[in-house]
Coordinates of C-alpha atoms in Angstrom, one line a residue:
Chain A
M1 CA 0.0 0.0 0.0
P2 CA 1.5 3.4 -0.8
N3 CA 2.5 5.6 2.1
N4 CA -0.2 8.2 1.6
A5 CA -2.9 5.6 1.0
P6 CA -5.9 6.2 3.3
T7 CA -6.8 3.7 6.0
I8 CA -10.3 3.0 7.3
E9 CA -9.4 4.4 10.7
A10 CA -8.6 7.8 9.2
Y11 CA -12.3 8.2 8.5
R12 CA -13.5 7.7 12.0
R13 CA -13.5 11.4 12.8
V14 CA -15.5 12.4 9.7
A15 CA -17.9 9.5 9.0
P16 CA -21.3 9.1 10.7
R17 CA -21.3 7.8 14.2
G18 CA -20.7 4.0 14.2
A19 CA -20.0 3.9 10.5
V20 CA -16.4 2.7 10.6
D21 CA -17.2 0.0 13.2
F22 CA -20.0 -1.1 10.9
L23 CA -17.7 -1.3 7.9
L24 CA -15.2 -3.4 10.0
R25 CA -18.0 -5.8 10.9
L26 CA -19.5 -5.9 7.4
S27 CA -16.1 -6.7 5.9
E28 CA -15.7 -9.7 8.2
Q29 CA -18.3 -11.4 6.1
V30 CA -16.2 -11.1 3.0
R31 CA -12.7 -11.0 4.3
G32 CA -10.2 -12.7 2.0
R33 CA -12.4 -12.5 -1.1
R34 CA -10.9 -11.1 -4.3
F35 CA -12.4 -8.0 -5.8
L36 CA -11.1 -6.7 -9.1
H37 CA -11.9 -3.3 -10.6
V38 CA -11.2 -2.5 -14.2
N39 CA -11.6 0.9 -15.8
S40 CA -9.8 2.8 -18.6
T41 CA -7.5 5.2 -16.7
R42 CA -5.5 5.5 -13.5
L43 CA -5.4 9.3 -13.7
G44 CA -8.0 11.9 -14.3
G45 CA -11.7 11.7 -14.0
G46 CA -14.1 10.8 -11.2
V47 CA -13.8 7.1 -11.6
A48 CA -10.0 7.0 -11.2
E49 CA -10.3 9.5 -8.3
I50 CA -12.7 7.3 -6.3
L51 CA -10.9 4.0 -7.1
S52 CA -7.5 5.5 -6.0
R53 CA -9.1 6.0 -2.6
L54 CA -11.5 3.0 -2.4
V55 CA -9.0 0.3 -3.4
P56 CA -6.5 0.9 -0.5
I57 CA -9.3 1.1 2.0
M58 CA -10.8 -2.2 0.8
N59 CA -7.4 -3.9 1.1
D60 CA -7.1 -2.3 4.6
L61 CA -10.5 -4.0 5.4
G62 CA -9.1 -7.4 4.4
I63 CA -10.6 -7.7 0.9
K64 CA -8.0 -8.6 -1.7
T65 CA -8.7 -5.8 -4.0
E66 CA -6.9 -5.0 -7.3
W67 CA -7.3 -2.3 -9.8
D68 CA -6.4 -2.8 -13.5
V69 CA -6.8 -0.6 -16.5
I70 CA -7.5 -1.3 -20.1
D71 CA -4.9 0.0 -22.5
G72 CA -5.8 1.8 -25.7
D73 CA -4.5 3.8 -28.6
P74 CA -5.8 7.3 -29.5
E75 CA -8.3 5.8 -31.9
F76 CA -9.7 3.6 -29.2
F77 CA -10.1 6.6 -26.8
A78 CA -11.6 8.8 -29.5
T79 CA -14.2 6.1 -30.1
T80 CA -15.0 5.7 -26.4
K81 CA -15.2 9.5 -26.0
A82 CA -17.8 9.4 -28.8
F83 CA -19.5 6.5 -27.1
H84 CA -19.6 8.5 -23.9
N85 CA -21.2 11.5 -25.7
A86 CA -23.7 9.3 -27.6
L87 CA -24.7 7.4 -24.5
Q88 CA -25.3 10.8 -22.7
G89 CA -27.6 11.7 -25.6
T90 CA -25.4 13.9 -27.9
G91 CA -25.6 12.9 -31.6
Q92 CA -22.3 11.3 -32.7
V93 CA -21.0 9.8 -35.9
I94 CA -19.5 6.4 -35.1
T95 CA -18.4 4.3 -38.0
E96 CA -18.3 0.5 -38.3
A97 CA -14.5 0.6 -38.3
M98 CA -14.5 2.5 -35.0
L99 CA -16.8 -0.1 -33.4
H100 CA -14.6 -2.9 -34.8
H101 CA -11.5 -1.3 -33.4
Y102 CA -13.2 -0.9 -30.0
V103 CA -13.9 -4.6 -29.8
E104 CA -10.5 -5.6 -31.0
M105 CA -8.7 -3.4 -28.4
N106 CA -10.8 -5.0 -25.7
R107 CA -10.0 -8.5 -27.0
A108 CA -6.3 -7.6 -27.0
A109 CA -6.6 -6.2 -23.5
A110 CA -8.3 -9.4 -22.3
T111 CA -5.2 -11.4 -23.2
R112 CA -3.0 -9.2 -21.1
L113 CA -5.2 -8.7 -18.0
R114 CA -5.7 -11.3 -15.3
L115 CA -9.5 -11.1 -15.1
E116 CA -10.1 -13.1 -12.0
G117 CA -11.9 -12.4 -8.7
D118 CA -14.8 -13.4 -6.6
L119 CA -16.2 -10.1 -7.9
V120 CA -15.1 -8.4 -11.1
M121 CA -16.4 -4.9 -11.4
I122 CA -16.0 -3.3 -14.9
H123 CA -16.4 0.4 -14.9
D124 CA -18.1 2.3 -17.7
P125 CA -18.4 1.4 -21.5
Q126 CA -14.7 1.4 -22.4
P127 CA -13.9 -2.1 -21.0
A128 CA -17.5 -3.5 -21.2
P129 CA -16.6 -6.2 -23.8
L130 CA -14.1 -7.8 -21.4
I131 CA -17.0 -9.9 -20.2
E132 CA -16.2 -12.1 -23.3
A133 CA -13.1 -13.2 -21.5
R134 CA -14.9 -14.4 -18.4
R135 CA -13.4 -17.7 -17.4
T136 CA -13.7 -18.2 -13.7
D137 CA -16.6 -18.8 -11.3
G138 CA -16.6 -15.2 -10.0
K139 CA -19.5 -12.8 -10.5
W140 CA -19.2 -9.9 -12.9
V141 CA -20.9 -6.6 -12.6
W142 CA -21.0 -3.6 -14.9
R143 CA -20.7 -0.3 -13.1
C144 CA -22.1 2.6 -15.2
H145 CA -21.1 6.0 -14.0
I146 CA -22.6 8.0 -16.8
D147 CA -26.0 9.5 -17.5
L148 CA -27.9 6.9 -19.6
S149 CA -31.3 8.5 -19.3
A150 CA -31.5 9.3 -23.0
P151 CA -28.9 7.3 -24.9
Q152 CA -28.4 7.3 -28.7
R153 CA -30.2 4.0 -29.4
R154 CA -27.7 2.6 -31.9
I155 CA -24.8 2.9 -29.6
W156 CA -26.7 1.6 -26.5
S157 CA -27.9 -1.4 -28.5
F158 CA -24.3 -2.1 -29.5
L159 CA -23.1 -1.9 -26.0
R160 CA -26.1 -3.8 -24.6
Q161 CA -25.0 -7.1 -26.2
W162 CA -22.2 -7.2 -23.5
V163 CA -24.1 -5.7 -20.6
V164 CA -26.7 -8.4 -20.7
R165 CA -24.0 -11.0 -20.1
Y166 CA -23.1 -9.5 -16.7
D167 CA -24.6 -10.8 -13.4
A168 CA -25.8 -7.3 -12.5
A169 CA -25.5 -3.7 -13.5
L170 CA -25.0 -0.7 -11.1
F171 CA -26.3 2.8 -11.9
S172 CA -25.9 6.1 -10.1
L173 CA -29.6 7.0 -10.4
P174 CA -32.9 5.1 -11.2
A175 CA -33.3 7.4 -14.2
F176 CA -30.2 5.9 -15.8
A177 CA -31.4 2.3 -15.6
Q178 CA -32.4 0.5 -18.8
R179 CA -34.5 -2.4 -19.8
L180 CA -32.2 -5.3 -19.0
P181 CA -32.7 -9.0 -18.1
I182 CA -30.2 -8.7 -15.2
P183 CA -30.7 -7.1 -11.8
Q184 CA -29.9 -3.4 -11.7
F185 CA -28.8 -1.8 -8.5
L186 CA -28.6 1.7 -7.3
V187 CA -25.2 3.1 -6.0
H188 CA -24.8 6.8 -5.7
P189 CA -21.3 8.2 -6.2
S190 CA -19.5 9.8 -3.3
I191 CA -16.9 12.3 -2.2
D192 CA -13.8 11.7 -0.2
P193 CA -13.8 14.0 2.9
L194 CA -10.0 13.5 3.3
S195 CA -9.0 14.3 -0.3
E196 CA -7.3 17.5 -1.2
K197 CA -10.6 18.8 -2.7
N198 CA -12.6 18.2 0.5
R199 CA -10.3 18.1 3.5
S200 CA -10.6 20.9 6.1
L201 CA -8.5 24.0 5.4
S202 CA -7.4 26.7 7.9
R203 CA -8.6 30.3 7.3
K204 CA -5.1 31.1 6.4
D205 CA -4.9 28.4 3.8
I206 CA -8.2 29.6 2.3
Q207 CA -7.1 33.2 2.2
R208 CA -3.8 32.3 0.6
S209 CA -5.6 30.4 -2.2
L210 CA -8.0 33.2 -2.7
D211 CA -5.1 35.7 -2.9
R212 CA -3.4 33.6 -5.5
L213 CA -6.5 33.4 -7.5
G214 CA -7.1 37.2 -7.2
I215 CA -10.4 36.9 -5.4
P216 CA -11.2 39.7 -2.9
T217 CA -13.3 38.8 0.1
D218 CA -14.9 42.1 0.7
K219 CA -18.4 41.0 -0.3
P220 CA -20.3 37.7 -0.3
I221 CA -19.3 35.3 -3.0
L222 CA -21.7 33.4 -5.2
L223 CA -19.9 30.4 -6.7
Q224 CA -20.5 27.9 -9.5
V225 CA -17.8 25.3 -10.0
S226 CA -18.2 23.3 -13.2
R227 CA -16.7 22.7 -16.6
F228 CA -17.5 25.3 -19.2
D229 CA -20.3 23.4 -20.8
R230 CA -23.7 24.7 -21.9
F231 CA -25.6 22.1 -19.9
K232 CA -24.1 23.8 -16.8
D233 CA -25.7 27.0 -17.9
P234 CA -23.0 29.4 -16.8
V235 CA -24.6 32.3 -18.8
G236 CA -27.8 31.6 -16.9
V237 CA -25.9 32.0 -13.6
I238 CA -24.6 35.4 -14.8
N239 CA -28.1 36.5 -15.6
A240 CA -29.3 35.3 -12.2
Y241 CA -26.4 37.2 -10.6
R242 CA -27.5 40.4 -12.4
V243 CA -31.0 40.2 -10.9
V244 CA -29.5 39.6 -7.4
R245 CA -27.1 42.6 -7.9
R246 CA -30.1 44.9 -7.8
Y247 CA -30.6 44.0 -4.2
H248 CA -27.3 42.7 -2.8
D249 CA -23.7 43.7 -3.3
V250 CA -22.2 40.3 -4.2
R251 CA -19.4 38.9 -6.3
L252 CA -19.9 36.0 -8.7
V253 CA -17.1 33.5 -9.3
L254 CA -17.4 31.0 -12.1
A255 CA -14.7 28.4 -11.7
G256 CA -14.2 25.6 -14.3
G257 CA -11.8 23.8 -16.4
G258 CA -11.5 21.6 -19.5
A259 CA -11.5 24.6 -21.9
T260 CA -8.0 24.0 -23.1
D261 CA -8.4 20.5 -24.5
D262 CA -12.1 20.7 -25.5
P263 CA -13.0 22.9 -28.5
E264 CA -16.6 23.3 -27.3
G265 CA -15.3 24.2 -23.8
A266 CA -13.2 27.0 -25.2
L267 CA -16.3 28.3 -27.1
V268 CA -18.5 28.2 -24.0
L269 CA -15.7 29.9 -22.0
A270 CA -15.6 32.7 -24.7
E271 CA -19.4 33.1 -24.4
V272 CA -19.2 33.3 -20.6
R273 CA -16.5 36.0 -20.8
E274 CA -18.5 37.9 -23.3
A275 CA -21.6 37.7 -21.0
A276 CA -19.5 38.8 -18.0
G277 CA -18.4 41.9 -20.0
R278 CA -16.5 44.3 -17.9
D279 CA -18.2 43.7 -14.6
P280 CA -15.4 43.7 -12.1
D281 CA -17.6 41.6 -9.7
I282 CA -17.8 38.6 -12.1
I283 CA -14.6 36.5 -12.0
V284 CA -14.2 33.7 -14.5
L285 CA -11.5 31.2 -13.6
D286 CA -10.2 28.6 -16.1
L287 CA -8.5 26.2 -13.7
P288 CA -6.3 23.2 -14.4
P289 CA -7.7 19.7 -13.7
D290 CA -5.6 19.3 -10.6
A291 CA -6.7 22.6 -8.9
H292 CA -8.3 20.7 -6.1
R293 CA -7.1 22.9 -3.2
Q294 CA -8.2 26.0 -5.0
I295 CA -11.6 24.6 -5.6
N296 CA -11.8 23.5 -1.9
A297 CA -10.8 27.1 -0.8
L298 CA -13.4 28.7 -3.2
Q299 CA -16.2 26.4 -1.9
R300 CA -15.3 27.2 1.7
A301 CA -15.1 31.0 1.0
A302 CA -18.4 31.1 -0.9
A303 CA -21.6 32.3 0.8
I304 CA -23.9 30.3 -1.6
V305 CA -22.9 27.7 -4.1
I306 CA -24.9 27.4 -7.3
Q307 CA -25.1 24.4 -9.7
K308 CA -27.6 25.7 -12.2
S309 CA -27.3 22.8 -14.6
T310 CA -30.1 22.1 -17.1
R311 CA -28.8 18.5 -17.6
E312 CA -26.6 16.7 -15.1
G313 CA -25.2 13.2 -14.5
F314 CA -24.9 13.3 -10.8
G315 CA -23.2 16.6 -10.1
L316 CA -21.0 15.8 -7.1
T317 CA -20.0 19.5 -6.8
V318 CA -23.3 19.8 -4.9
A319 CA -22.2 17.3 -2.3
E320 CA -18.8 18.9 -2.1
A321 CA -20.3 22.3 -1.4
M322 CA -22.8 20.9 1.2
W323 CA -19.9 19.1 2.9
K324 CA -18.3 22.5 3.4
G325 CA -21.5 23.8 5.1
K326 CA -22.9 25.8 2.2
P327 CA -26.5 26.2 1.1
V328 CA -26.8 25.1 -2.6
I329 CA -29.1 26.3 -5.3
G330 CA -29.2 23.7 -8.0
G331 CA -31.0 23.1 -11.3
A332 CA -33.9 20.6 -10.8
T333 CA -32.2 17.9 -12.9
G334 CA -30.4 14.5 -12.6
G335 CA -28.6 13.8 -9.4
I336 CA -28.9 17.3 -8.1
T337 CA -32.5 16.6 -7.0
S338 CA -31.2 13.5 -5.2
Q339 CA -28.6 15.5 -3.3
I340 CA -30.4 18.7 -2.4
L341 CA -33.2 18.3 0.2
Y342 CA -35.5 21.1 -1.0
G343 CA -35.8 23.8 1.6
V344 CA -33.6 21.9 4.0
T345 CA -30.1 21.9 2.5
G346 CA -30.8 24.3 -0.3
D347 CA -33.3 24.7 -3.2
T348 CA -33.8 23.4 -6.7
V349 CA -34.8 25.8 -9.4
N350 CA -36.0 25.6 -13.0
S351 CA -35.1 29.1 -14.3
V352 CA -32.8 32.1 -14.1
E353 CA -35.6 33.9 -12.2
G354 CA -35.9 30.9 -9.8
A355 CA -32.2 30.9 -9.1
A356 CA -32.1 34.7 -8.6
Y357 CA -35.1 34.6 -6.2
R358 CA -33.6 31.8 -4.1
V359 CA -30.2 33.5 -3.9
R360 CA -31.8 36.8 -3.0
Y361 CA -34.0 35.1 -0.3
L362 CA -31.1 33.3 1.2
L363 CA -28.9 36.4 1.3
S364 CA -31.6 38.2 3.2
N365 CA -31.9 35.3 5.7
P366 CA -28.4 34.5 7.0
D367 CA -29.7 32.3 9.8
L368 CA -31.5 30.1 7.2
M369 CA -28.2 29.9 5.2
R370 CA -26.4 28.7 8.3
R371 CA -29.1 26.1 9.1
M372 CA -29.1 24.9 5.5
G373 CA -25.3 24.6 5.6
E374 CA -25.4 22.6 8.7
A375 CA -28.1 20.3 7.5
G376 CA -26.3 19.9 4.2
R377 CA -23.1 18.8 5.9
E378 CA -25.0 16.2 7.9
H379 CA -26.9 15.0 4.8
V380 CA -23.6 14.5 3.0
R381 CA -22.1 12.8 6.0
Q382 CA -24.9 10.2 6.0
N383 CA -25.3 9.7 2.3
F384 CA -22.5 10.9 0.1
L385 CA -19.2 10.1 1.7
I386 CA -16.8 7.4 0.6
T387 CA -17.7 5.4 3.7
R388 CA -21.2 4.9 2.3
H389 CA -19.8 4.0 -1.1
L390 CA -17.7 1.3 0.6
R391 CA -20.8 0.0 2.3
D392 CA -22.6 -0.3 -1.0
Y393 CA -19.7 -2.1 -2.7
L394 CA -19.2 -4.5 0.2
T395 CA -22.9 -5.2 0.3
I396 CA -22.8 -6.1 -3.4
L397 CA -19.9 -8.4 -2.7
V398 CA -21.9 -10.0 0.2
H399 CA -25.1 -10.3 -1.9
L400 CA -23.6 -11.7 -5.1
T401 CA -20.8 -13.9 -3.7
S402 CA -22.3 -15.4 -0.5
Chain B
M1 CA -25.3 4.3 38.9
T2 CA -26.7 0.8 39.6
D3 CA -27.9 -1.4 36.9
V4 CA -30.6 -3.8 35.8
S5 CA -29.3 -7.2 34.7
A6 CA -30.8 -9.2 31.8
R7 CA -31.4 -12.9 31.6
T8 CA -29.9 -12.9 28.2
P9 CA -27.8 -10.1 26.7
F10 CA -29.0 -7.9 23.8
R11 CA -27.0 -8.5 20.7
F12 CA -26.9 -5.5 18.4
F13 CA -27.2 -6.0 14.6
G14 CA -26.8 -3.3 12.0
C15 CA -28.0 -3.5 8.5
I16 CA -27.5 -2.2 5.0
E17 CA -29.8 -1.9 2.1
L18 CA -29.1 -3.0 -1.4
R19 CA -31.4 -1.0 -3.7
E20 CA -32.6 -2.8 -6.8
I21 CA -34.0 -0.6 -9.6
L22 CA -37.1 -2.4 -10.9
G23 CA -37.4 -0.5 -14.2
Y24 CA -41.0 0.5 -13.6
R25 CA -41.8 4.2 -14.0
A26 CA -45.0 6.1 -13.4
W27 CA -45.8 9.3 -15.1
D28 CA -49.2 9.9 -13.7
E29 CA -51.2 9.0 -10.6
R30 CA -53.1 6.1 -12.3
E31 CA -49.8 4.5 -13.4
L32 CA -48.5 5.0 -9.9
M33 CA -51.5 3.1 -8.5
E34 CA -51.4 0.3 -11.1
L35 CA -47.7 -0.3 -10.7
L36 CA -48.0 -0.1 -6.9
E37 CA -50.5 -3.0 -7.2
Q38 CA -48.0 -5.1 -9.1
V39 CA -44.6 -4.5 -7.6
P40 CA -43.0 -6.9 -5.1
P41 CA -43.6 -6.2 -1.4
G42 CA -39.9 -5.2 -1.2
A43 CA -40.8 -2.1 -3.3
V44 CA -43.7 -1.1 -1.0
Y45 CA -41.2 -1.5 1.9
Y46 CA -38.5 0.6 0.2
H47 CA -40.8 3.5 -0.5
T48 CA -42.5 3.6 2.9
H49 CA -40.1 2.3 5.4
S50 CA -36.5 2.2 4.4
V51 CA -36.7 5.9 3.6
F52 CA -35.6 6.1 7.2
L53 CA -32.4 4.2 6.5
R54 CA -31.5 6.7 3.9
H55 CA -32.5 9.8 5.9
H56 CA -32.1 9.3 9.6
Q57 CA -34.2 12.4 10.3
V58 CA -37.5 13.0 8.5
T59 CA -36.3 15.7 6.1
G60 CA -38.7 15.8 3.2
A61 CA -42.2 17.3 3.4
Y62 CA -43.8 13.9 3.9
P63 CA -42.5 10.6 5.4
N64 CA -42.9 8.4 2.3
D65 CA -41.8 8.5 -1.3
F66 CA -45.3 8.3 -2.8
A67 CA -46.5 11.3 -1.0
N68 CA -43.4 13.3 -1.7
W69 CA -43.6 12.4 -5.4
V70 CA -47.2 13.4 -6.0
A71 CA -46.7 16.6 -4.0
S72 CA -43.4 17.7 -5.5
Q73 CA -43.3 16.2 -9.0
V74 CA -47.0 16.0 -10.0
R75 CA -47.8 19.0 -7.8
D76 CA -50.9 17.4 -6.5
Q77 CA -50.7 18.6 -2.9
V78 CA -54.1 17.0 -1.9
L79 CA -53.1 13.5 -2.8
G80 CA -49.6 14.2 -1.2
E81 CA -51.3 15.0 2.0
R82 CA -53.7 12.0 1.9
L83 CA -50.8 9.6 1.3
A84 CA -48.7 11.2 4.0
I85 CA -51.3 10.6 6.6
V86 CA -51.2 6.8 5.9
D87 CA -49.3 5.7 9.0
P88 CA -47.3 2.5 8.3
F89 CA -47.1 2.0 12.0
E90 CA -50.7 1.0 12.1
F91 CA -50.4 -1.9 9.6
Q92 CA -49.5 -5.4 10.5
D93 CA -48.0 -6.2 7.1
L94 CA -47.0 -4.7 3.8
E95 CA -50.0 -6.1 1.8
R96 CA -52.4 -4.2 4.0
L97 CA -50.4 -1.1 3.7
R98 CA -50.3 -1.5 0.0
E99 CA -54.1 -1.9 -0.1
E100 CA -54.5 1.3 1.9
L101 CA -52.2 3.3 -0.4
V102 CA -53.8 1.9 -3.6
S103 CA -57.3 2.6 -2.4
T104 CA -56.3 6.2 -1.3
I105 CA -55.0 6.9 -4.8
D106 CA -58.0 5.2 -6.4
D107 CA -60.5 7.2 -4.4
H108 CA -58.6 10.4 -5.2
I109 CA -58.4 9.9 -9.0
S110 CA -61.9 8.6 -9.4
T111 CA -63.2 12.2 -9.4
L112 CA -60.4 13.7 -11.5
H113 CA -60.4 14.1 -15.3
P114 CA -57.7 14.0 -16.6
V115 CA -55.6 12.2 -14.0
P116 CA -52.8 14.4 -12.7
R117 CA -49.5 13.7 -14.3
V118 CA -45.9 14.9 -14.4
V119 CA -45.5 17.9 -16.7
F120 CA -42.1 19.2 -15.8
G121 CA -40.9 16.9 -13.1
D122 CA -39.4 13.4 -12.9
P123 CA -41.4 10.1 -13.1
F124 CA -41.7 7.9 -10.1
F125 CA -39.1 5.1 -10.2
F126 CA -39.9 2.0 -8.3
V127 CA -37.0 0.5 -6.3
Q128 CA -36.9 -2.6 -4.3
S129 CA -35.0 -3.1 -1.0
H130 CA -32.8 -6.0 0.0
V131 CA -31.7 -5.7 3.6
V132 CA -28.4 -7.4 4.6
S133 CA -27.9 -7.8 8.4
V134 CA -24.6 -7.4 10.1
P135 CA -23.7 -8.5 13.6
L136 CA -22.0 -5.6 15.3
G137 CA -20.2 -7.6 18.0
L138 CA -21.9 -5.5 20.7
S139 CA -23.6 -7.5 23.5
A140 CA -25.3 -5.8 26.4
P141 CA -25.9 -7.8 29.6
T142 CA -27.4 -4.9 31.5
L143 CA -29.7 -2.0 30.9
A144 CA -26.9 0.5 31.5
E145 CA -24.6 -1.3 29.0
F146 CA -27.5 -1.4 26.6
A147 CA -28.0 2.4 26.9
R148 CA -24.3 3.0 26.5
Y149 CA -24.2 1.0 23.2
L150 CA -27.5 2.5 22.0
H151 CA -26.0 6.0 22.4
D152 CA -23.2 5.3 19.9
V153 CA -24.4 2.5 17.7
D154 CA -24.8 3.0 13.9
A155 CA -28.2 4.3 13.1
S156 CA -28.9 1.3 10.9
S157 CA -29.0 -0.8 14.1
I158 CA -31.9 1.2 15.4
Y159 CA -33.6 0.7 12.0
F160 CA -32.9 -3.0 12.1
H161 CA -34.3 -3.6 15.6
T162 CA -37.4 -1.4 15.2
L163 CA -38.7 -1.1 11.6
E164 CA -37.1 -4.2 10.0
A165 CA -38.0 -6.3 13.1
R166 CA -41.5 -5.2 13.0
V167 CA -42.2 -5.3 9.3
R168 CA -40.0 -8.0 7.9
R169 CA -39.4 -10.3 10.8
G170 CA -42.8 -10.2 12.4
N171 CA -41.7 -9.0 15.8
R172 CA -44.7 -6.7 16.4
H173 CA -43.2 -4.5 19.1
G174 CA -39.6 -4.5 17.8
D175 CA -36.6 -6.2 19.2
F176 CA -35.8 -3.5 21.8
A177 CA -39.2 -3.6 23.5
Q178 CA -39.2 -7.4 23.4
W179 CA -35.8 -7.7 25.1
V180 CA -36.7 -5.1 27.7
E181 CA -39.9 -7.0 28.6
T182 CA -38.6 -10.6 28.4
A183 CA -35.0 -10.4 29.4
L184 CA -35.1 -7.4 31.8
G185 CA -38.6 -7.9 33.1
L186 CA -39.6 -4.2 32.7
P187 CA -43.0 -4.3 31.0
A188 CA -43.8 -0.6 31.5
L189 CA -40.6 0.5 29.9
A190 CA -41.1 -2.1 27.1
E191 CA -44.5 -0.7 26.4
A192 CA -43.3 2.8 26.3
I193 CA -40.5 1.8 23.8
A194 CA -43.0 -0.1 21.7
H195 CA -45.1 3.0 21.3
I196 CA -42.4 5.2 19.9
N197 CA -43.7 5.9 16.4
P198 CA -40.6 6.0 14.0
Y199 CA -42.7 7.6 11.3
L200 CA -42.9 10.9 13.2
G201 CA -39.3 11.7 13.6
G202 CA -36.9 9.1 12.2
L203 CA -34.2 7.0 13.7
E204 CA -32.4 9.6 15.7
R205 CA -35.7 10.5 17.4
I206 CA -36.1 6.8 18.4
R207 CA -32.6 6.8 19.8
A208 CA -33.1 10.0 21.8
E209 CA -36.6 8.9 23.0
M210 CA -35.4 5.5 24.1
L211 CA -32.4 7.0 26.0
R212 CA -34.8 9.5 27.7
L213 CA -37.1 6.6 28.8
I214 CA -34.3 4.5 30.1
Q215 CA -32.7 7.2 32.2
P216 CA -35.3 7.3 35.0
V217 CA -35.4 3.5 35.2
L218 CA -31.7 3.5 35.8
S219 CA -31.9 6.3 38.4
E220 CA -34.7 4.4 40.1
A221 CA -32.6 1.3 40.3
T222 CA -29.8 3.4 41.9
D223 CA -32.2 4.8 44.5
A224 CA -33.5 1.4 45.3
Q225 CA -30.0 0.3 46.4

């Protein structure tokens, strides 16, 4: 285990009361079993981020857990990126040659990987055809992390031929489930409270990060953290801010990334900058993918966090903000509605006007903001921390392999 | 503080729920009713009881998923209120609870044309619950020890010994009340515990209420020494 790998005991001070002892007891039922995870990358993206934390903890709990990745060339990853977009409902052109290459790369990977375990969990579409290489008695589950609520039919049908051969499929929301002849289970994603993005920061650390980012703290900060993507509606957030500005002196920070390697992201970023105009109280930050501490500091410095998406997979930035004790105003879509308890931890809205009204109302009621922040942190502690994720995976292991 | 010893110790179990998505979706109140008639009992259980396993405090407007959905997604506040008042605590089994919910919806929509449906919101997704029990390795031979463990135990243990015991394992008054009566010989305390309605406050309220009820019994035992 690497030196900086988390242990289960480290979570005792942040997890819900009794949760670590519960995990220790639950793991006794499956101690010594082999659990293999396979995805397509060790670095970057939410899946790698969560596996890099889950795998050491599972080993710490006595489950022989391994994590392998499928190799691929640029053509393979271009195809799987197109798959990803098509499965999330964006029209894509995917040729027969691309599909053929995708299958061949999986077959080649299957010869290199040791695909054995009492439970083999294959993450996302990239390695889904590895099920063809199933040889042992272990159970295989397909873990889908993406929004499958409105997939492009042709691509889903193509992928489905492998999915139906698994023993079960796991989805992040009921809306993502499909018509399948295998059991489908619900597993929400989670955040790691000890990671750089979520660990506690001193006031000095927060101030230092804000200073480096050039964010003054002389007025309340409204914050949205998300990629520069039209589905996140950053221009809608600016419009809502402009309504709020009539009543409250606030500053808006839009922090995102992904604009440098994504042509559409760069376009949206340009639109956002144009919409912001010369307003000195709108700060647009294009951050690198590893700006975890900066995002942590921004979320902790914000008065209210906004996630005004019009379409969203799960939207873990909502849980991240609630963990930092912030009320969250979110678009009424996807996983946002599963995370925000309406009127308790924040509000869900359906329009620019709705977002503006809720922000204005909260700014006028600081006690309510504080109560929502506290409720949000407890809600995340119970439902969206990595300890709950571990519980779910261990339960799948118990359920399928006992 | 003196204690009350038990004939047999109380063994705490926790539990975890595996949530199976059934693939049934309701877009209007008639579909909700018809699917509610068909789904396995585990789905009735999931949407009415195990909501407490997911939210240890009652946090939504109403204490069951059906009421919350019609109120927030269909925006039919009247049916939301009528479904919210159905108290699962009053029903001996899930089938009777299902009948009550179905007849409440049926009665409501029989006078409505068209039947209210989702316009902008999300459909209702039926999910089924599989509960896996886990021994916690905590064994209380006395009431004081029991209270000490109860104070810190994972909330799923409170769920398992109250709601799961009552609804799935047929223990009408729940494991806690049964143990207090049979192993400690304290029928008055047992009755008070059995009457804590979990649907009016959630698991943390049960925990707090039980600790509040136990405290004077322990003090009384001290005074009797």
